[in-house]
CSV table of C-alpha atoms in Angstrom, one decimal:
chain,number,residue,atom,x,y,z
A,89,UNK,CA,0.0,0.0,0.0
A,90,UNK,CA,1.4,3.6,-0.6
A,91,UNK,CA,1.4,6.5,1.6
A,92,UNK,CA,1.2,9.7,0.2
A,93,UNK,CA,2.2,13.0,2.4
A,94,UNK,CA,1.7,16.7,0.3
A,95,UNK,CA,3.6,19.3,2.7
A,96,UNK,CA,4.2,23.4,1.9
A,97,UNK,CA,7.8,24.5,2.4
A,98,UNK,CA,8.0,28.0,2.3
A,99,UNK,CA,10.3,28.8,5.3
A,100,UNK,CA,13.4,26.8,7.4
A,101,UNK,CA,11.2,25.2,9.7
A,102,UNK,CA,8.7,23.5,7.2
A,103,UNK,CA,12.2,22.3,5.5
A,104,UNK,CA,12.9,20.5,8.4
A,105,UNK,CA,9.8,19.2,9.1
A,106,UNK,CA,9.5,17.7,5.5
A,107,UNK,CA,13.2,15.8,6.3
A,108,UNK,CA,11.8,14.5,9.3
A,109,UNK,CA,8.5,13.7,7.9
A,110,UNK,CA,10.7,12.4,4.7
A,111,UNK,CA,13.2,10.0,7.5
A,112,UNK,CA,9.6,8.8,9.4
A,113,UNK,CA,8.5,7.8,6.0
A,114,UNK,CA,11.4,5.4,4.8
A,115,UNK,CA,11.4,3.8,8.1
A,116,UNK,CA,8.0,3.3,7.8
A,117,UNK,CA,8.1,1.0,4.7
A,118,UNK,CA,11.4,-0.7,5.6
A,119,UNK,CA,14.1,1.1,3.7
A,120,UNK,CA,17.7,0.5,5.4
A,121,UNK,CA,19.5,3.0,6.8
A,122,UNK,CA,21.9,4.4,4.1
A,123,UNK,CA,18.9,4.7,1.9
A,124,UNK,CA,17.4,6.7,4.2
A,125,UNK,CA,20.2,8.6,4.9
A,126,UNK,CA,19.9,9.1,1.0
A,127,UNK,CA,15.9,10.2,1.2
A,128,UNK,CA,17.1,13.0,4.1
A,129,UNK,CA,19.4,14.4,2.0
A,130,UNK,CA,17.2,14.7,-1.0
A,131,UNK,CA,14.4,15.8,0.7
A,132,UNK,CA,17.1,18.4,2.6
A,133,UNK,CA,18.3,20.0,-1.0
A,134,UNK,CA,14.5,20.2,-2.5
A,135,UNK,CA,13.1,22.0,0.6
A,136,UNK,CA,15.9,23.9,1.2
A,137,UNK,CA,16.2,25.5,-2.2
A,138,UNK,CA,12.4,26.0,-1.8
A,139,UNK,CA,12.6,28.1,0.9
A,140,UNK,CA,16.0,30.1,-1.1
A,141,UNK,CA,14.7,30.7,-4.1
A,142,UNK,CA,11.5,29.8,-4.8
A,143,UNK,CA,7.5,30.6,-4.5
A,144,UNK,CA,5.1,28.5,-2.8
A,145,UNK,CA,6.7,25.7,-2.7
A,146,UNK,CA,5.4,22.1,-2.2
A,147,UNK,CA,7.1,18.3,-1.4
A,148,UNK,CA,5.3,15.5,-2.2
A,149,UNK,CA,6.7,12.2,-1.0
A,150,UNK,CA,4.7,8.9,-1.3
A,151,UNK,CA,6.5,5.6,-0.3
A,152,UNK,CA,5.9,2.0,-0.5
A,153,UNK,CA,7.0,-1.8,-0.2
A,154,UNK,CA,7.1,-4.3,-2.6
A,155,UNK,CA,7.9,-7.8,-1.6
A,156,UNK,CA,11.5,-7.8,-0.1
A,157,UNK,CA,12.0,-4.2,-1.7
A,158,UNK,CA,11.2,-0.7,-0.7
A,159,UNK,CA,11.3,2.4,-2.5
A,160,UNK,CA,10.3,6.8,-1.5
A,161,UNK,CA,9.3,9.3,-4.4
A,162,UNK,CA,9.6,12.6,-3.6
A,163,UNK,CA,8.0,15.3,-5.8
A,164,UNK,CA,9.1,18.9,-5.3
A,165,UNK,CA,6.8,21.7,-7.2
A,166,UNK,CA,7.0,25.4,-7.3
A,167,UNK,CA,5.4,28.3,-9.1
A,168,UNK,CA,8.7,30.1,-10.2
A,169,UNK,CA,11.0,31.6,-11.3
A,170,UNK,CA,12.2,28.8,-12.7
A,171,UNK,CA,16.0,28.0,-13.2
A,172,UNK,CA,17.9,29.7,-16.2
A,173,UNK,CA,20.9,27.2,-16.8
A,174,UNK,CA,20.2,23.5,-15.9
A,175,UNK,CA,24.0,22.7,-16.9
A,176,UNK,CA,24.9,25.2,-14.5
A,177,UNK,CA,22.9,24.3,-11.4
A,178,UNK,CA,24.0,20.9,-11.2
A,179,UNK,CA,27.3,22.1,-10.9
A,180,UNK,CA,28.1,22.0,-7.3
A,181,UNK,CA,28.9,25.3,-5.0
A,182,UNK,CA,26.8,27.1,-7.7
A,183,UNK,CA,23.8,28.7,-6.3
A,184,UNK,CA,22.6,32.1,-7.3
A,185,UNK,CA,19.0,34.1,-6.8
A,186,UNK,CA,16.8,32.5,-9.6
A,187,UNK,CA,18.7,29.2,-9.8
A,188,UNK,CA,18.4,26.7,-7.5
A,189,UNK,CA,22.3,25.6,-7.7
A,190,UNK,CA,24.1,23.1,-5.4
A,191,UNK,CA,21.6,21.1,-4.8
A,192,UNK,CA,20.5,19.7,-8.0
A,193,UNK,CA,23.7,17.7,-8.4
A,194,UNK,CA,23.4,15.8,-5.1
A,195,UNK,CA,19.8,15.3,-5.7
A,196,UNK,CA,20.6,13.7,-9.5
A,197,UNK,CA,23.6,11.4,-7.1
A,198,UNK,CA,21.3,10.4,-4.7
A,199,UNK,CA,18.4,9.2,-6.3
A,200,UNK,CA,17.9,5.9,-8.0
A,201,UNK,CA,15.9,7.9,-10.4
A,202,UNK,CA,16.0,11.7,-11.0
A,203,UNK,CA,14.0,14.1,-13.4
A,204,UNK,CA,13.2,17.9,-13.7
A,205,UNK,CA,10.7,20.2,-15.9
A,206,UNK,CA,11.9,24.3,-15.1
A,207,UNK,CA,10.1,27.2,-17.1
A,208,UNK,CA,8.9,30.6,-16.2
A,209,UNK,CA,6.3,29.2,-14.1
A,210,UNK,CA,8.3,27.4,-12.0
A,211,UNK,CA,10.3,24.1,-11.7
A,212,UNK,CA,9.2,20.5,-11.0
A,213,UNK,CA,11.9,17.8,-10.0
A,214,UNK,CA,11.3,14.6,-9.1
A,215,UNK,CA,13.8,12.1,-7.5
A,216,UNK,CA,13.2,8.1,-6.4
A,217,UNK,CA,15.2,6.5,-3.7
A,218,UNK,CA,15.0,2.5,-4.1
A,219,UNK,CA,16.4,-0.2,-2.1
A,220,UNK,CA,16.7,-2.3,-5.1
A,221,UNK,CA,18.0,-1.7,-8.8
A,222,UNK,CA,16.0,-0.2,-11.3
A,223,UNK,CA,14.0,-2.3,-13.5
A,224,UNK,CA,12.9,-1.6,-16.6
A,225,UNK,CA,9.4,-1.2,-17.2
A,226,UNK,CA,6.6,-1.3,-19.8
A,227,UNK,CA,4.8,1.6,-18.6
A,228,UNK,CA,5.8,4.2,-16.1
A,229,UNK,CA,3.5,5.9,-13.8
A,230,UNK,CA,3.6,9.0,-11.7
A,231,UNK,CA,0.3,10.2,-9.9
A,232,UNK,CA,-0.3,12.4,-7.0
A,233,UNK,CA,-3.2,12.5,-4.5
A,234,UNK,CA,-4.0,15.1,-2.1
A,235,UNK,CA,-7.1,15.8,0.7
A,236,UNK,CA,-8.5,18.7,0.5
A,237,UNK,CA,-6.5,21.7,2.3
A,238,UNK,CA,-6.7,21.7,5.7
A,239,UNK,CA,-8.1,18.4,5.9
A,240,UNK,CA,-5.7,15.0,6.7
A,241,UNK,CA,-8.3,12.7,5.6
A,242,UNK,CA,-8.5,12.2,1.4
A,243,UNK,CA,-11.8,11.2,-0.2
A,244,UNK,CA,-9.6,10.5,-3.3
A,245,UNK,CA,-7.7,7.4,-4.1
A,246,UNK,CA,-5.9,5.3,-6.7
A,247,UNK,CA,-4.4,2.0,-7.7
A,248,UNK,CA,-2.5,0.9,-10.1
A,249,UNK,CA,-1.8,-3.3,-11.3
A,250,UNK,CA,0.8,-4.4,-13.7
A,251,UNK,CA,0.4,-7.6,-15.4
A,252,UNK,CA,2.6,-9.4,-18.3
A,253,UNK,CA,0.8,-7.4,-21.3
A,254,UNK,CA,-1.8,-5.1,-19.2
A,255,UNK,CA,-1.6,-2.2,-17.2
A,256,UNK,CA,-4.8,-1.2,-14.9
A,257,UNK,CA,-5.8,2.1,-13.0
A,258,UNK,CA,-8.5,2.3,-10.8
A,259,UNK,CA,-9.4,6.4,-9.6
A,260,UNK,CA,-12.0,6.7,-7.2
A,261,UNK,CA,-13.5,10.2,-5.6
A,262,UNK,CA,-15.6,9.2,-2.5
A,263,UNK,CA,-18.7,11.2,-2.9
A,264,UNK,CA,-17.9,14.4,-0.9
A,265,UNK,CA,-14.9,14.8,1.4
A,266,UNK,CA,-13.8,13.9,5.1
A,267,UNK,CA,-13.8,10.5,6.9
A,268,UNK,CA,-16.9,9.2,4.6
A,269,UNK,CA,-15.7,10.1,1.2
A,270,UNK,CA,-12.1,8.0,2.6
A,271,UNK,CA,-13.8,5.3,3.7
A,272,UNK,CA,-15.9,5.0,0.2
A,273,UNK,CA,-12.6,5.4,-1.9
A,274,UNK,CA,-10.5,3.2,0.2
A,275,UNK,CA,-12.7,0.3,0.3
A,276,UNK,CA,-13.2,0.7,-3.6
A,277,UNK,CA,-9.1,0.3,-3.9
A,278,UNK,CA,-9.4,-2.7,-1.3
A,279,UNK,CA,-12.0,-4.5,-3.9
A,280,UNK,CA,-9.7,-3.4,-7.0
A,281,UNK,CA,-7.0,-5.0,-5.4
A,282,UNK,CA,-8.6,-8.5,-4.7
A,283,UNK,CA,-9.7,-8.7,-8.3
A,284,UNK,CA,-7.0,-7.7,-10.4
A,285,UNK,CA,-8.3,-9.8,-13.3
A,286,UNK,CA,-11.3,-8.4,-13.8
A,287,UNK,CA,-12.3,-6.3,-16.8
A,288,UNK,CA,-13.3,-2.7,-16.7
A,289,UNK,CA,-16.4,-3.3,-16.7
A,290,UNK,CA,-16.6,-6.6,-14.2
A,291,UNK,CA,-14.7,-3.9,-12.2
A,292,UNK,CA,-17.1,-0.8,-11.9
A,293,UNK,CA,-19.9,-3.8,-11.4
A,294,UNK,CA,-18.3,-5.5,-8.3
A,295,UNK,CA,-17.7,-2.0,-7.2
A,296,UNK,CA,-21.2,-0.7,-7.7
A,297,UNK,CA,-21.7,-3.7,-4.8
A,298,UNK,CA,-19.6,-2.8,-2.1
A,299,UNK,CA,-19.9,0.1,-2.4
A,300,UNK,CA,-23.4,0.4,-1.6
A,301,UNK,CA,-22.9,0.0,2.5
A,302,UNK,CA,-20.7,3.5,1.6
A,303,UNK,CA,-21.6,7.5,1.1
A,304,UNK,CA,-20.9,6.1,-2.5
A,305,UNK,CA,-18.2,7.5,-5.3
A,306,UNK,CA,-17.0,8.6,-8.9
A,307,UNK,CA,-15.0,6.1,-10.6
A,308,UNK,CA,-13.2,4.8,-13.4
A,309,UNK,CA,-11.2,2.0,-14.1
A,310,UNK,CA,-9.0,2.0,-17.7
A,311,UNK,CA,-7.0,-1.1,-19.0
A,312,UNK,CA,-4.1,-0.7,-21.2
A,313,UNK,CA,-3.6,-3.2,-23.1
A,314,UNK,CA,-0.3,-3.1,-25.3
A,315,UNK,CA,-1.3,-6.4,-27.4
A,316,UNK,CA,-4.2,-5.4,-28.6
A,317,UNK,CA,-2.5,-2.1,-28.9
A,318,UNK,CA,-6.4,-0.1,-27.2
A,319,UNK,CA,-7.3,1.5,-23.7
A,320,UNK,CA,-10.5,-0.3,-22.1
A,321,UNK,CA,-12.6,2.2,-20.1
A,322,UNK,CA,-15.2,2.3,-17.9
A,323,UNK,CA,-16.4,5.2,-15.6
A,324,UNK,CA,-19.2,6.2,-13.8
A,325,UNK,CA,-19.0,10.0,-12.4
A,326,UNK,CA,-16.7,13.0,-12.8
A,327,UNK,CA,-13.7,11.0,-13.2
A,328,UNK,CA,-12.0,12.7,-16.5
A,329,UNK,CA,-9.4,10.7,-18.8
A,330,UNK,CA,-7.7,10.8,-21.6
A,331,UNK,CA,-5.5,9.0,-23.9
A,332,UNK,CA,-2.7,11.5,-25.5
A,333,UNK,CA,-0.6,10.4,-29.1
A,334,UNK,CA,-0.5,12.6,-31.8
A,335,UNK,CA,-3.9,13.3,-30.8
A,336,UNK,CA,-5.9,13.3,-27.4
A,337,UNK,CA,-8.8,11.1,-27.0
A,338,UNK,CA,-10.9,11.9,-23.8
A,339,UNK,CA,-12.7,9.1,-22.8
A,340,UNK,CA,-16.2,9.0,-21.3
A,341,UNK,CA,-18.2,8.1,-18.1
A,342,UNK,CA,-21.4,7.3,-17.0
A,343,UNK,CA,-23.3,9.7,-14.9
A,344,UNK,CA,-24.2,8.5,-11.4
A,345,UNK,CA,-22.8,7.6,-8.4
A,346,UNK,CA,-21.0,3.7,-7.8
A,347,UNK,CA,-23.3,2.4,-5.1
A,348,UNK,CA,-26.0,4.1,-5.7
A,349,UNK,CA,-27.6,5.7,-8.2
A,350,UNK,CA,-25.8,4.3,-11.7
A,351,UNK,CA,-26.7,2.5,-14.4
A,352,UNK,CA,-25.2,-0.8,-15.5
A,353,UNK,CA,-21.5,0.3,-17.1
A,354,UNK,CA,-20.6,-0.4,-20.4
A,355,UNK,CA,-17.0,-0.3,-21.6
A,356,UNK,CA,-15.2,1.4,-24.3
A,357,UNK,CA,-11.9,1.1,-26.3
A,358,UNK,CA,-9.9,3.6,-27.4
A,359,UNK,CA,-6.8,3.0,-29.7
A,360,UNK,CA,-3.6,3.2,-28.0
A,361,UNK,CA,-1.0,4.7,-30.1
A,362,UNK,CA,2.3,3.9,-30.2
A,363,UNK,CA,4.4,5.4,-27.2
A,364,UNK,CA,1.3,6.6,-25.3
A,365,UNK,CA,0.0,8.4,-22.6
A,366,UNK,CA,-3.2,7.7,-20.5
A,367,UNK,CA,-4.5,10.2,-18.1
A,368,UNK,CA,-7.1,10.0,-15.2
A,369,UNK,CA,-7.8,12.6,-12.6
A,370,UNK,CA,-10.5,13.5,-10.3
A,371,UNK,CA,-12.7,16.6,-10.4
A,372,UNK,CA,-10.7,18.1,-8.1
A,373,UNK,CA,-8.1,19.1,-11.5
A,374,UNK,CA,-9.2,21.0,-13.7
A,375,UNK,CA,-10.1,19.5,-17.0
A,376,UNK,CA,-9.0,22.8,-19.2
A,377,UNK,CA,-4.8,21.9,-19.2
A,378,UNK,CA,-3.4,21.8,-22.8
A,379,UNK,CA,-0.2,20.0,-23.5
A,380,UNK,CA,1.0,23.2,-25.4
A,381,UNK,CA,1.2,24.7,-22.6
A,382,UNK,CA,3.9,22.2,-21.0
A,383,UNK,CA,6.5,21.8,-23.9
A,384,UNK,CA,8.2,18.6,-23.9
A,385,UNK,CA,5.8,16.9,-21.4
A,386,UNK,CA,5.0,13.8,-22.4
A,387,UNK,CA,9.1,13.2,-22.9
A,388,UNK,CA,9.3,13.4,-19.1
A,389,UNK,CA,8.7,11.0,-16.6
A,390,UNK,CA,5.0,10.7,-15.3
A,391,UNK,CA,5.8,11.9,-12.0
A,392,UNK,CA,7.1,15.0,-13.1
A,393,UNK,CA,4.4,15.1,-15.5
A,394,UNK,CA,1.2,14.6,-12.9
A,395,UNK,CA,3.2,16.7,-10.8
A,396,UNK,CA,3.4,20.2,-13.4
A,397,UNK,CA,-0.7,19.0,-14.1
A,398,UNK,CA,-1.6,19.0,-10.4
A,399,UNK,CA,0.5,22.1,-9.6
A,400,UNK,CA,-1.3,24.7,-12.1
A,401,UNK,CA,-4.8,22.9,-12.2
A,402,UNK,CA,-5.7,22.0,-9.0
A,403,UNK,CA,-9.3,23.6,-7.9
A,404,UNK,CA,-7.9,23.7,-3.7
A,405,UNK,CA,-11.8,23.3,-2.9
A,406,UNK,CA,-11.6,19.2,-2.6
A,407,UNK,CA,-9.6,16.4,-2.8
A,408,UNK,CA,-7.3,16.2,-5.5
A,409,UNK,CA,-5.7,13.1,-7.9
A,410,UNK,CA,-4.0,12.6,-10.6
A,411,UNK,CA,-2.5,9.5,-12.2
A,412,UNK,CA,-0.1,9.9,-15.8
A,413,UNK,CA,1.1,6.5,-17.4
A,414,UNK,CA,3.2,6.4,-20.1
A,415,UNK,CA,4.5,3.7,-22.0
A,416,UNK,CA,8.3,3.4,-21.9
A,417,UNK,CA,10.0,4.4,-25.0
């Protein structure tokens, strides 16, 4: 199971808190202690060169366990100014206003994975610490999921299962927010989770079902399916997706809400061009983001990607999810 923290860091003392919310974190899932002396100082650079040089800055870090392995993504986002020179800032001792400097070259050494998206409207950079080797992978995923502010419990939730030729995401906004909309969306990724054969549409059904002792939820559940080269959807609710090639493709939901009030769901397919993206997020993103907008996008990787979507489109009047997949090139 992950575990997803979303923390501001706008002066010293929230960068401190974030490292020792960051060290709390590995332990939590089991990472040993030089790689958590490895998350520290990531999390250390990002929030410190928030605080230097940037504006409203924000860490996400989400961690997790996998079998005998363990593994903390942290996701740093700002709204500007953006860095002029990347070749400069990751050279170390360089740190000037408008450039984050120093710490972009310890963060690239420390991380098992490392990427970064800067323009005028800020910077994104997003660094994995793994207790095992990287593997290489079909499709890569980045998604970040957020209560609404002021609130510690999320009515949003996601999960993600890999199989040999398949890749399925289940979002899920519990209707409303609080305790209830958590409890609606958590046990819908609980039922995802015990099925993971089922089809979109065997899916939404089973969790129209247990759902119905719940407040009830938006959902949708896509299949991407790289050997019959389509995405399989099914949604009921405000659950918006997409799949992005050469062109976008929005796919489309059912109105109603899972456990109550929805009609049976049907399921479409939606071609899946070569070297694609697929996009689900809840209402609480805006559905108005253009990929002209973000240069280069779809080159990065998915975290980054979610990241720069849920930075300049998120509402801040609800829970808030994202999930970006992208096949690997």
């Amino acid at each position: 199971m992950e575990v997803m923290q979303l923390l501001r860091v706008g002066e010293r003392s929230q960068a401190g808190d974030a490292r020792r919310a960051a060290l709390q974190l590995a332990r939590q899932v089991g990472l040993g202690e030089s790689d958590t002396g490895r998350v520290g100082l990531v999390v250390t650079e990002a929030a410190t060169n928030l605080v230097k040089y940037a504006r409203d800055g924000e860490i996400v870090m989400s961690a997790e366990r996998n079998g005998d392995g363990a593994s903390l993504r942290v996701l740093a986002m700002d709204q500007g100014p953006g860095i002029g020179s990347l070749e400069t800032s990751f050279r170390d001792g360089v740190s000037s206003t408008g450039t984050l400097g120093g710490g972009l070259g310890a963060i690239r050494r420390s991380a098992s994975e490392f990427d970064i998206y800067t323009g005028s409207a800020g910077t994104v950079i997003y660094a994995l610490v793994s207790s095992e080797p990287a593997r290489p992978k079909a499709v890569l995923a980045g998604a970040v999921c957020a209560p609404r502010p002021g609130e510690t419990a999320c009515g949003d939730a996601f999960a993600i299962e890999n199989g040999a030729s398949v890749t399925t995401v289940l979002v899920v906004d519990g209707l409303g927010h609080g305790p209830g909309a958590e409890e609606a969306a958590q046990t819908a990724v609980a039922c995802f989770r015990a099925h993971p054969g089922d089809s979109p549409t065997e899916g939404m059904t089973r969790l129209h079902g247990v759902l119905r002792a719940t407040r009830g939820a938006a959902a949708a559940i896509a299949r991407i399916d790289r050997g019959r080269r389509v995405v399989r959807f099914a949604g009921i609710g405000n659950i918006s997706g997409v799949v992005l090639g050469e062109t976008s493709r929005h796919m489309i939901s059912d109105h109603g809400i899972v456990g109550h009030s929805a009609r049976q769901p049907h399921e479409l397919e939606y071609p899946l061009p070569p070297h694609a993206s697929v996009v689900l997020h809840t209402d609480g993103i805006g559905s108005r983001w253009k990929l002209e907008s973000y240069p280069g996008i779809l080159r990065k990787h998915p975290m980054v990607s979610a990241g720069l979507l849920f930075r300049d489109h998120r509402r801040g009047n609800d829970d808030a999810t994202i999930v970006f997949l992208r096949e690997a090139a």
